[in-house]
PDB file of C-alpha atoms and ligand atoms in Angstrom:
ATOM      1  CA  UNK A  54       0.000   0.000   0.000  1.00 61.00           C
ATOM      2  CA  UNK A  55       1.083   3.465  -0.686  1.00 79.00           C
ATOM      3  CA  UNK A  56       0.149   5.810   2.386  1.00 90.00           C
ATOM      4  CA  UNK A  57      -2.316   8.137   1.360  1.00 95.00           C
ATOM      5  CA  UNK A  58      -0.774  10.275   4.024  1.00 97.00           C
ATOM      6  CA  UNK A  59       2.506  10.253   6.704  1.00 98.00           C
ATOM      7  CA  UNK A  60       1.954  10.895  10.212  1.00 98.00           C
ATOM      8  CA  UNK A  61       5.122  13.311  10.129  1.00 97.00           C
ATOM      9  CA  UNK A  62       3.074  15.656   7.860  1.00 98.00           C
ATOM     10  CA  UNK A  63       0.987  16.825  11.127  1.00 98.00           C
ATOM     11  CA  UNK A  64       1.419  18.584  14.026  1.00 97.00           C
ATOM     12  CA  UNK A  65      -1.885  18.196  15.943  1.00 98.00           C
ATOM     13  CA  UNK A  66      -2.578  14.406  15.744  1.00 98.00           C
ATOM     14  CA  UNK A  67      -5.787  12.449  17.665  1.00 98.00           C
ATOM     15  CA  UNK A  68      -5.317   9.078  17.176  1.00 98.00           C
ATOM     16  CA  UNK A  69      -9.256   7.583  18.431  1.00 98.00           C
ATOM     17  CA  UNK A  70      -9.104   3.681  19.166  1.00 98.00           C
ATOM     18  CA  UNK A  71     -11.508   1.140  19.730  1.00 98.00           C
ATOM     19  CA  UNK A  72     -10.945  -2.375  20.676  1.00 98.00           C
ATOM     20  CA  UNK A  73      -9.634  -3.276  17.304  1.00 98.00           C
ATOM     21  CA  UNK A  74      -6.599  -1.685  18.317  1.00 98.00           C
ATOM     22  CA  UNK A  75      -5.892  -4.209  21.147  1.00 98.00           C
ATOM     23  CA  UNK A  76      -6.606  -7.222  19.133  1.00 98.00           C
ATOM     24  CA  UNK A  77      -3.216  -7.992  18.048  1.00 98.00           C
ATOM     25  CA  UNK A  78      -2.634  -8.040  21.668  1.00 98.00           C
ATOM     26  CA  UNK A  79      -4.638 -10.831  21.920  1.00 98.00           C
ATOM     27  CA  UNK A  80      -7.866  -9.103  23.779  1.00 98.00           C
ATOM     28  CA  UNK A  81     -10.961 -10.074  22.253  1.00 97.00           C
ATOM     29  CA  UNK A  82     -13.267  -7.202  20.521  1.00 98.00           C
ATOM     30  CA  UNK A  83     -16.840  -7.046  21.454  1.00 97.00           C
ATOM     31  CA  UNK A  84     -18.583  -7.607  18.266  1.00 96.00           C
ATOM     32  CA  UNK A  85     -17.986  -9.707  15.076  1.00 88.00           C
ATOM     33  CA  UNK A  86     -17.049 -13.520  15.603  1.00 87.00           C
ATOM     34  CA  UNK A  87     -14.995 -14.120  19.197  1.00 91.00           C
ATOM     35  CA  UNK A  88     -16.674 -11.030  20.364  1.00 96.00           C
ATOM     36  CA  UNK A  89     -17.010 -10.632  24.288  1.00 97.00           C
ATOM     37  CA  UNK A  90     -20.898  -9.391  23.710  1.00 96.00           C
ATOM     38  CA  UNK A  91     -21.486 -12.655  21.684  1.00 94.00           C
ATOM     39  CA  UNK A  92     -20.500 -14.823  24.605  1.00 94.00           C
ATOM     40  CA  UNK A  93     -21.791 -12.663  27.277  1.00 96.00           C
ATOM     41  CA  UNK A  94     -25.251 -10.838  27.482  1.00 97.00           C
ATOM     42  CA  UNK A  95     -24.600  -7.141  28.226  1.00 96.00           C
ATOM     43  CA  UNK A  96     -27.599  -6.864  30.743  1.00 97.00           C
ATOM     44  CA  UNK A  97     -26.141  -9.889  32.772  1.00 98.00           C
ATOM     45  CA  UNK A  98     -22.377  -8.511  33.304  1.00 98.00           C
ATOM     46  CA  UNK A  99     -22.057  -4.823  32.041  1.00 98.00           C
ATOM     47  CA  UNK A 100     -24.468  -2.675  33.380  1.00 98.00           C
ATOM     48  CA  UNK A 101     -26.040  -1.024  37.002  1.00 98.00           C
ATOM     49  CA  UNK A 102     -28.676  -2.970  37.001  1.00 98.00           C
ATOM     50  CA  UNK A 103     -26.841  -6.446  36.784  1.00 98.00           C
ATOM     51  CA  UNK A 104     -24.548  -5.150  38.783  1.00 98.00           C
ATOM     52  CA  UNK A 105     -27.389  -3.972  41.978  1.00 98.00           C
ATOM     53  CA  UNK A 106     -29.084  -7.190  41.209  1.00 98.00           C
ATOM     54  CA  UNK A 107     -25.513  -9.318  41.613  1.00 98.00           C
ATOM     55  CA  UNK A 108     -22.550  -7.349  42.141  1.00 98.00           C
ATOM     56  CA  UNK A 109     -20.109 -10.803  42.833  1.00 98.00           C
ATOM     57  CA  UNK A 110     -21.407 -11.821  39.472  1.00 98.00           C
ATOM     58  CA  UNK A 111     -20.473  -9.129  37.802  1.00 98.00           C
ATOM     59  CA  UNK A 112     -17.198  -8.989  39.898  1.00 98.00           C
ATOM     60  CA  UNK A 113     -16.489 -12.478  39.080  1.00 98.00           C
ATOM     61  CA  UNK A 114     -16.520 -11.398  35.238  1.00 98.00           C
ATOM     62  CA  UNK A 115     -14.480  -8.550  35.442  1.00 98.00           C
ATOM     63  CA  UNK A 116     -11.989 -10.336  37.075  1.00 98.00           C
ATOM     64  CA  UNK A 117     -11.961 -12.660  33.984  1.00 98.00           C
ATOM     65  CA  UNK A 118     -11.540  -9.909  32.344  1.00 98.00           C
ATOM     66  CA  UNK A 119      -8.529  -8.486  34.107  1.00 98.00           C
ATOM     67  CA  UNK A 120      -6.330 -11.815  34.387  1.00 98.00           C
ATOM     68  CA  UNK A 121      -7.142 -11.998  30.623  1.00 98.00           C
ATOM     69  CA  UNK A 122      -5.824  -8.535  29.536  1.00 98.00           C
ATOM     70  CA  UNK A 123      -2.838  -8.621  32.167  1.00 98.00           C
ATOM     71  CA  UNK A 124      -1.792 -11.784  30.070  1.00 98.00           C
ATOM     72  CA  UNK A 125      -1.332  -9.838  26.978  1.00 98.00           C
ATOM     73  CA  UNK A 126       1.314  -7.122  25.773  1.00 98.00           C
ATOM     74  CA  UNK A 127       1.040  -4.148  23.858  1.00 98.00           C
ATOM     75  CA  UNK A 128       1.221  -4.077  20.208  1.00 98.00           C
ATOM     76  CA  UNK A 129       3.493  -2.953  17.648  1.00 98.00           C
ATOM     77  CA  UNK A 130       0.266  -0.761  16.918  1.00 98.00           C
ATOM     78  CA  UNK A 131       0.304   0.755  20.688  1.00 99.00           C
ATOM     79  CA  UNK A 132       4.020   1.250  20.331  1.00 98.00           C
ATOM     80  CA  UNK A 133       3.867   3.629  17.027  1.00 98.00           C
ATOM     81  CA  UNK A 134       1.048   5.621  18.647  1.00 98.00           C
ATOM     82  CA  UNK A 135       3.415   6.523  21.742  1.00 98.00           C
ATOM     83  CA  UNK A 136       6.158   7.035  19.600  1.00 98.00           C
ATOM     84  CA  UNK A 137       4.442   9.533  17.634  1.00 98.00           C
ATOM     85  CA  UNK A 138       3.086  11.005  20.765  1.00 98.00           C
ATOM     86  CA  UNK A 139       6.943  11.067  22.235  1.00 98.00           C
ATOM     87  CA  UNK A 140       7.592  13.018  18.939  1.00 98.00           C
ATOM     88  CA  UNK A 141       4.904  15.271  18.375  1.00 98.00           C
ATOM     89  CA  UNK A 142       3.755  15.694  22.515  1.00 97.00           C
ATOM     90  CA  UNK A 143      -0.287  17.821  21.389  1.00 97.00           C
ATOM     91  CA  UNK A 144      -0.598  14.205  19.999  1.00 98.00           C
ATOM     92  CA  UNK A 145      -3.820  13.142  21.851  1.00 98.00           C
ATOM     93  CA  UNK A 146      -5.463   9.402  22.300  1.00 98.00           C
ATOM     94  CA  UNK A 147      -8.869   8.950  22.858  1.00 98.00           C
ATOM     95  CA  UNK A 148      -9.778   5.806  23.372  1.00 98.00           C
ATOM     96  CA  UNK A 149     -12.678   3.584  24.013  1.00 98.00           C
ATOM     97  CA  UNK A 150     -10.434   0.758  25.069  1.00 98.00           C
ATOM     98  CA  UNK A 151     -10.566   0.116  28.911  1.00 98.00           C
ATOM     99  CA  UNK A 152      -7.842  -2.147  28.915  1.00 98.00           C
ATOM    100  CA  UNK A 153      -5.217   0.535  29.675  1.00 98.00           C
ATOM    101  CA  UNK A 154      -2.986  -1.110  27.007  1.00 98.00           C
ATOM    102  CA  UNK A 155      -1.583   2.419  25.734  1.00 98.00           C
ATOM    103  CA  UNK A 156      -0.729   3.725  29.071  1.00 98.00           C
ATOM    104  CA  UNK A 157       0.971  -0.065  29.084  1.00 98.00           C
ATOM    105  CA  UNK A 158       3.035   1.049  25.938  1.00 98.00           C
ATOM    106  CA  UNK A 159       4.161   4.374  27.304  1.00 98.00           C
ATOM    107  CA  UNK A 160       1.501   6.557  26.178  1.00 98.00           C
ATOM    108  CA  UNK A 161       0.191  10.045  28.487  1.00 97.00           C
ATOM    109  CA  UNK A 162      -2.821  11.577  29.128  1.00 92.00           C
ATOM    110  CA  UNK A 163      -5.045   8.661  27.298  1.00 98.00           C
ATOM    111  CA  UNK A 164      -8.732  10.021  27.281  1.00 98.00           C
ATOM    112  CA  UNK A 165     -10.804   7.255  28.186  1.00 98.00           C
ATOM    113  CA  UNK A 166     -14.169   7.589  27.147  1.00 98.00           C
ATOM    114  CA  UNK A 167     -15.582   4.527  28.572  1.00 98.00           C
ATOM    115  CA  UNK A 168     -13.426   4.042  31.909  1.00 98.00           C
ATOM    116  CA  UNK A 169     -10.803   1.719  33.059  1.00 98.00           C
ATOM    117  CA  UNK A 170     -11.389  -2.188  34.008  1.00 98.00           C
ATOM    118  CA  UNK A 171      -8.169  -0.876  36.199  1.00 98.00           C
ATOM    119  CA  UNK A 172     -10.058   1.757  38.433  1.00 98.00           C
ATOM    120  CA  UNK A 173     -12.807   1.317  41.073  1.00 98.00           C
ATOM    121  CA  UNK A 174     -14.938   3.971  42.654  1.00 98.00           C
ATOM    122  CA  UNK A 175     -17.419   3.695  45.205  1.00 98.00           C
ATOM    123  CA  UNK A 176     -20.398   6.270  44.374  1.00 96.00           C
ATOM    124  CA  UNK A 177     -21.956   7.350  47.664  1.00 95.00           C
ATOM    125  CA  UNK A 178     -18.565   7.971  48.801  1.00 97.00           C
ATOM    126  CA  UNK A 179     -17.928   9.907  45.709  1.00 96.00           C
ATOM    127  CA  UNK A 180     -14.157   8.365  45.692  1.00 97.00           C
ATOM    128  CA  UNK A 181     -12.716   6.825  42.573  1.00 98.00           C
ATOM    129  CA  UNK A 182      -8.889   5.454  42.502  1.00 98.00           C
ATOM    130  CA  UNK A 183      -6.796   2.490  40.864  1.00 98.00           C
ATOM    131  CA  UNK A 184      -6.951  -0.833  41.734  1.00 98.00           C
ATOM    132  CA  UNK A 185      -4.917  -3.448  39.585  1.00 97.00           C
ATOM    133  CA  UNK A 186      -6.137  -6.249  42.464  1.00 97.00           C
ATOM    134  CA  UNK A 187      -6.430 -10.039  40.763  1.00 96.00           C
ATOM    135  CA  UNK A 188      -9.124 -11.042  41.688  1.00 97.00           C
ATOM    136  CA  UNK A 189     -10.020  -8.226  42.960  1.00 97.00           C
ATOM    137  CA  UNK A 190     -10.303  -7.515  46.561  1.00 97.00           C
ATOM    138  CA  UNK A 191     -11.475  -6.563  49.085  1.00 97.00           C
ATOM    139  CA  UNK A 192     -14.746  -6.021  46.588  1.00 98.00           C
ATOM    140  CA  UNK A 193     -16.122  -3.827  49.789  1.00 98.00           C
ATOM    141  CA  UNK A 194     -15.243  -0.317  50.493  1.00 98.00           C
ATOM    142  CA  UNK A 195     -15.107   0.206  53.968  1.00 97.00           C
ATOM    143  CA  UNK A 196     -18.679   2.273  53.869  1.00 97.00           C
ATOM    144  CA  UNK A 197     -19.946  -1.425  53.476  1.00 97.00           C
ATOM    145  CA  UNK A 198     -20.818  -0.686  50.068  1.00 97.00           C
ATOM    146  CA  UNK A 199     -19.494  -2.751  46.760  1.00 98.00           C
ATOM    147  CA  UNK A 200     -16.295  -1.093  44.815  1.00 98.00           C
ATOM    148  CA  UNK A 201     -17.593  -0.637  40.919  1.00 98.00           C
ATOM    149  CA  UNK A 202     -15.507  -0.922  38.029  1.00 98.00           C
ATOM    150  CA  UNK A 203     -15.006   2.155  36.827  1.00 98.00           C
ATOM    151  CA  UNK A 204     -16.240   1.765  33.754  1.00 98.00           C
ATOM    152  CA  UNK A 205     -18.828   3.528  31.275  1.00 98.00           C
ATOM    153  CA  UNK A 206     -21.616   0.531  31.012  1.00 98.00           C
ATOM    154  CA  UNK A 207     -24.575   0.391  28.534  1.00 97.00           C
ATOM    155  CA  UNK A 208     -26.759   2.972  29.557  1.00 96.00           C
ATOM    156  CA  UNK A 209     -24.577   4.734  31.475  1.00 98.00           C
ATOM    157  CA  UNK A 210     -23.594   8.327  30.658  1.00 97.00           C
ATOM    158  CA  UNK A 211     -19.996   9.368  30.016  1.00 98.00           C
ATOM    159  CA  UNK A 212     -17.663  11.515  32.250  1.00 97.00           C
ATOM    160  CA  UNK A 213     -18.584  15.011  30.631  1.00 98.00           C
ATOM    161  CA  UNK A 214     -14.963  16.224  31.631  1.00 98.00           C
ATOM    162  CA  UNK A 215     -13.692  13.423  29.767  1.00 98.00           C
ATOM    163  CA  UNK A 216     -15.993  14.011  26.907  1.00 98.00           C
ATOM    164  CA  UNK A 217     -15.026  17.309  27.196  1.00 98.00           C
ATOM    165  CA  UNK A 218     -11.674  16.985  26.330  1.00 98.00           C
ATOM    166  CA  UNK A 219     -11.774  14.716  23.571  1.00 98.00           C
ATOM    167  CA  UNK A 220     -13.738  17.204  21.892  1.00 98.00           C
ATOM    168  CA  UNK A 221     -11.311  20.139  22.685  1.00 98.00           C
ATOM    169  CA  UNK A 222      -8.688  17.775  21.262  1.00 98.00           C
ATOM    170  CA  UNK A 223     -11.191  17.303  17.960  1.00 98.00           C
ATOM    171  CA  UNK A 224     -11.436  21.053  17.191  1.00 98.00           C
ATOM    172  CA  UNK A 225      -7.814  21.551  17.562  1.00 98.00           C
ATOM    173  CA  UNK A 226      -5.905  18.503  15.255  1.00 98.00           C
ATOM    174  CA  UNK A 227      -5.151  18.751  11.935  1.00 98.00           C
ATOM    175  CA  UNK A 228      -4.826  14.594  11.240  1.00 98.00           C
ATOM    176  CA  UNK A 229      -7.671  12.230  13.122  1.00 98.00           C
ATOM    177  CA  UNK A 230      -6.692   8.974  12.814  1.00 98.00           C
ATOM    178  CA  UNK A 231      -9.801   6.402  14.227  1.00 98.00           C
ATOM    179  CA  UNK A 232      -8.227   2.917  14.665  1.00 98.00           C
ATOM    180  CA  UNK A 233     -10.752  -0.310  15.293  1.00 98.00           C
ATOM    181  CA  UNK A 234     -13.568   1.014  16.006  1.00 98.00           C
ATOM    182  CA  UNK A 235     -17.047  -0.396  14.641  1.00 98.00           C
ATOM    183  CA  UNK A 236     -18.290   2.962  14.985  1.00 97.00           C
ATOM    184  CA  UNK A 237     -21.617   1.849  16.417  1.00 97.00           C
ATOM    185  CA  UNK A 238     -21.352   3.225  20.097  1.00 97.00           C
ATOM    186  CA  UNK A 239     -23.133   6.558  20.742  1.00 97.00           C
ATOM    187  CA  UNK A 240     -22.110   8.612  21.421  1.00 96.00           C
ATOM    188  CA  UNK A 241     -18.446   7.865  21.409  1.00 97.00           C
ATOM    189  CA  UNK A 242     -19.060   7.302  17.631  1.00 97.00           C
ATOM    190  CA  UNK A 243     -20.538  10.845  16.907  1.00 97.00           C
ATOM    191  CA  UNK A 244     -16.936  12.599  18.145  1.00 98.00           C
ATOM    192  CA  UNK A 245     -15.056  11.885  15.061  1.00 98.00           C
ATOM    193  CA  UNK A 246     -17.590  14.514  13.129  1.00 98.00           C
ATOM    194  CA  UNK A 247     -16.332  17.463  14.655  1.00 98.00           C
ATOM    195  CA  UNK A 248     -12.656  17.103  12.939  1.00 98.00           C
ATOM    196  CA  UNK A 249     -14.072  15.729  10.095  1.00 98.00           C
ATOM    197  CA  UNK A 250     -16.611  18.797   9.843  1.00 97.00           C
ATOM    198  CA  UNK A 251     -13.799  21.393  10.789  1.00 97.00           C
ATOM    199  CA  UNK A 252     -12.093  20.231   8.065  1.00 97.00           C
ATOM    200  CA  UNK A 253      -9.036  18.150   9.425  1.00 98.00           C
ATOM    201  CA  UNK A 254      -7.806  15.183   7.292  1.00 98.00           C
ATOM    202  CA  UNK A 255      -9.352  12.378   8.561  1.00 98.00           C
ATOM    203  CA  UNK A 256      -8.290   8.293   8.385  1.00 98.00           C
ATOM    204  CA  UNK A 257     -10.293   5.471   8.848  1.00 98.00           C
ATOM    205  CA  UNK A 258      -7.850   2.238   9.523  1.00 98.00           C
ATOM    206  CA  UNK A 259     -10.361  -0.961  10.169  1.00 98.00           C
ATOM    207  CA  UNK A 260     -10.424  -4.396   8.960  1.00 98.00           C
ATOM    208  CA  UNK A 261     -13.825  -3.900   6.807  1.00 98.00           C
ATOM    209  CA  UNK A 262     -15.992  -0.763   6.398  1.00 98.00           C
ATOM    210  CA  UNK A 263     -18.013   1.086   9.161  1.00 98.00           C
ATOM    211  CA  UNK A 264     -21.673   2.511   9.643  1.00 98.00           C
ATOM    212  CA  UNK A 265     -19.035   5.745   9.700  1.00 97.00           C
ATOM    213  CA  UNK A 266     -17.064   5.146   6.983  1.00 98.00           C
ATOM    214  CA  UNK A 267     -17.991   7.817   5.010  1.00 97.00           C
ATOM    215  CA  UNK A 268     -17.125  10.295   7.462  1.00 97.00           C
ATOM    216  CA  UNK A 269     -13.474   9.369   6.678  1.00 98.00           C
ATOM    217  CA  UNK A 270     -11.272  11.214   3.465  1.00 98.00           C
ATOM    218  CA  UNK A 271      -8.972   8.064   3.497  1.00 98.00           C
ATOM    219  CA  UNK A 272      -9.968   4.592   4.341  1.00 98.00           C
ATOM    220  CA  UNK A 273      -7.190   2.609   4.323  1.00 98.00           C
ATOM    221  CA  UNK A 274      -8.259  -1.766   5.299  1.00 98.00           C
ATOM    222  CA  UNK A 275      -5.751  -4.042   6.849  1.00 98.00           C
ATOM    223  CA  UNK A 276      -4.635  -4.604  10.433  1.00 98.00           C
ATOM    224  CA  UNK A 277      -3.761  -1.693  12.788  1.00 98.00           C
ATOM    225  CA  UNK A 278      -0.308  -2.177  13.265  1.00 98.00           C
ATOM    226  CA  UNK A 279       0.497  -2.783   9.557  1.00 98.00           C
ATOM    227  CA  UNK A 280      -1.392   0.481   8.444  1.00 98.00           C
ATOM    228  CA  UNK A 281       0.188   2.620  11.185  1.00 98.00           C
ATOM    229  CA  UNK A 282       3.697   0.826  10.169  1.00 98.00           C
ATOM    230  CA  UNK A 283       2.714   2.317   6.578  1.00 98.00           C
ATOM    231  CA  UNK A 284       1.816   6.002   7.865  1.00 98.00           C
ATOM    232  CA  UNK A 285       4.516   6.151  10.580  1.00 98.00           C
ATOM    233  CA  UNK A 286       6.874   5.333   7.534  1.00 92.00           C
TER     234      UNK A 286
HETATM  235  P1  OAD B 570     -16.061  -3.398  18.355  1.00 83.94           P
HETATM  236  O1  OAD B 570     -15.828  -4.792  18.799  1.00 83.94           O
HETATM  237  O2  OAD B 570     -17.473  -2.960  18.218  1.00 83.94           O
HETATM  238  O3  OAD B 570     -15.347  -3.151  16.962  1.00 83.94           O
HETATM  239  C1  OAD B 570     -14.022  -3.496  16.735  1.00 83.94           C
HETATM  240  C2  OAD B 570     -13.625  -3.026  15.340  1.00 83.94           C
HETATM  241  O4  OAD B 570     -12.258  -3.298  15.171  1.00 83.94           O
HETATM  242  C3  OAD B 570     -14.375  -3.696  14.201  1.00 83.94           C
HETATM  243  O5  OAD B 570     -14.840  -2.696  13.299  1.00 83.94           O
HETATM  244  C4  OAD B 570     -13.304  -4.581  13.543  1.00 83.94           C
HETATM  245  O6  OAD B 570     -13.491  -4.691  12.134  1.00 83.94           O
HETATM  246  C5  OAD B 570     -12.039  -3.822  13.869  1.00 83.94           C
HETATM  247  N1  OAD B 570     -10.815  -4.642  13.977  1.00 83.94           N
HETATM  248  C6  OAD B 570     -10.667  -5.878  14.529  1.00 83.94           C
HETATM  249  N2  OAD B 570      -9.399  -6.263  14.506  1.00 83.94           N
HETATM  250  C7  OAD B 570      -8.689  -5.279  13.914  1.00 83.94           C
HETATM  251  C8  OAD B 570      -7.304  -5.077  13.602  1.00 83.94           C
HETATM  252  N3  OAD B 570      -6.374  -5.993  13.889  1.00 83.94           N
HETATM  253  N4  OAD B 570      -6.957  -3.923  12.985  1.00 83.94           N
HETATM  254  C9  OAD B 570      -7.894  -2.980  12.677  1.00 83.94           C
HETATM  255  N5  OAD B 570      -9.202  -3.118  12.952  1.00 83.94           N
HETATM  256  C10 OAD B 570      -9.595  -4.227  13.575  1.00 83.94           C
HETATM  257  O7  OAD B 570     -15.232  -2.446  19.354  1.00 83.94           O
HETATM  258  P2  OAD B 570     -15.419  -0.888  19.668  1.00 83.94           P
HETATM  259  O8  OAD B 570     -15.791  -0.132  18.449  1.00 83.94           O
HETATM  260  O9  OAD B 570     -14.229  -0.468  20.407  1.00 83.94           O
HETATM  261  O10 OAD B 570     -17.648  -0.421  25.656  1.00 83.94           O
HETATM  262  O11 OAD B 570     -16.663  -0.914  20.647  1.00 83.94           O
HETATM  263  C11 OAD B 570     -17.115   0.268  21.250  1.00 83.94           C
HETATM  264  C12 OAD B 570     -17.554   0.008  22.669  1.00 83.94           C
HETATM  265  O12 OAD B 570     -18.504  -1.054  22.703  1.00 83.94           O
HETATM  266  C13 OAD B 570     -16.430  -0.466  23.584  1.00 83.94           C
HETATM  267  O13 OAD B 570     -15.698   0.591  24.142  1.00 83.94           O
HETATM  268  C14 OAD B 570     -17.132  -1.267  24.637  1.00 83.94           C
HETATM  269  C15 OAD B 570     -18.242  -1.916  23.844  1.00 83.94           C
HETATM  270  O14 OAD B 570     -19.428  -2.150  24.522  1.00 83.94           O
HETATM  271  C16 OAD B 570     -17.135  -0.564  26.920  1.00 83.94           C
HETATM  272  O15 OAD B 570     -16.244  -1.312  27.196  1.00 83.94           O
HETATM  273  C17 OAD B 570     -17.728   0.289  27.935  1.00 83.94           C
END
């Protein structure tokens, strides 16, 4: 493939990643064949209301969760992405990933729009803070309460000072580049519009096309690592 594009060519660069970014780590996506929601019904493990109805349930498959990401490495993928970061430092990730497998590959300041499967919080005390426990433990804060992953379930809402900042860092790049994401999440999905309406250059790197493909000036199909390998150049 010839790259449409090279990373070096920008100054302001938001690279937004989904779970197709992780995949050559090894961690499973959540839709398509081998995705996690195929195996496991949202309303069961991932969201408030499984999680008042049976928090140790929903414990017990977060923990699965954790011992199976801590088992993987970061990608050649995840290591371009910090090295352009390292280079250009306004680079910005935003990612949907709660795996933490950028910060794992050097990266700063990752935006996470849907949380962390590495922090806990404990709403009526209001307190949020890491926990990289495996299993984890103790599951009670000491208000007698259940710790909750601190992650952005179905129907929850997101952080809006998260949110907040991925769109500051959307009106200000000149290069989005949206790696693995099906683009079907809301509204996570909507954010890439505001470069792509401001006028930035925008790059879709996926496996297949996207509900959101057409949002995208180049959309370049292969695996994440090998496309970023090409752009990084
Ligand atoms: P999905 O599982 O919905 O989509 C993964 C995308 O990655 C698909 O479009 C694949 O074609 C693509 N893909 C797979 N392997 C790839 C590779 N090696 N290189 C490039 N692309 C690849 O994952 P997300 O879009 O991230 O929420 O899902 C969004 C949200 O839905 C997630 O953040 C998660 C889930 O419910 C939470 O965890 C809170």
């Amino acid at each position: 493939m010839a790259a449409p594009i090279r990373l070096r060519d920008f100054q302001r660069i938001v690279f937004f990643t989904g779970a197709g970014m992780s995949a050559e780590s090894g961690i499973p996506t959540y839709r398509g064949s081998g995705g996690i929601w195929k195996e496991y019904d949202y309303q069961e493990y991932a969201c408030q209301a499984a999680f008042d109805r049976d928090p140790e349930k929903v414990w017990d498959f977060h923990d699965k969760r954790r011992a199976a990401v801590a088992k993987c490495e970061p990608n050649p993928g995840h290591r371009i992405v910090t090295r352009v970061q390292e280079e250009k430092p306004s680079t910005v990730i935003v990612t949907q990933n709660i795996d933490g497998m950028h910060q794992r590959a050097g990266a700063k300041d990752v935006v996470e729009l849907h949380g962390s499967l590495w922090r806990v919080r404990c709403d009526p005390e209001n307190v949020v803070r890491p926990d990289e426990t495996m299993p984890m433990d103790p599951r009670k804060c000491s208000c007698g309460g259940y710790w909750r992953p601190d992650i952005v379930w179905f129907e929850d809402q997101l952080d809006h000072r998260v949110v907040r900042r991925a769109r500051e860092a959307l009106e200000e790049c000149d290069l989005l580049v949206s790696i693995g994401t099906s683009g079907v999440v809301y509204p996570a999905a909507q954010l890439p519009r505001i470069a792509a309406e401001r006028g930035a250059m925008t790059v879709e790197i996926n496996l297949e096309d996207t509900p959101v493909s057409s949002l995208y000036r180049h959309r370049l199909r292969g695996k994440a690592s090998d496309v970023l390998a090409e752009l990084y150049g």
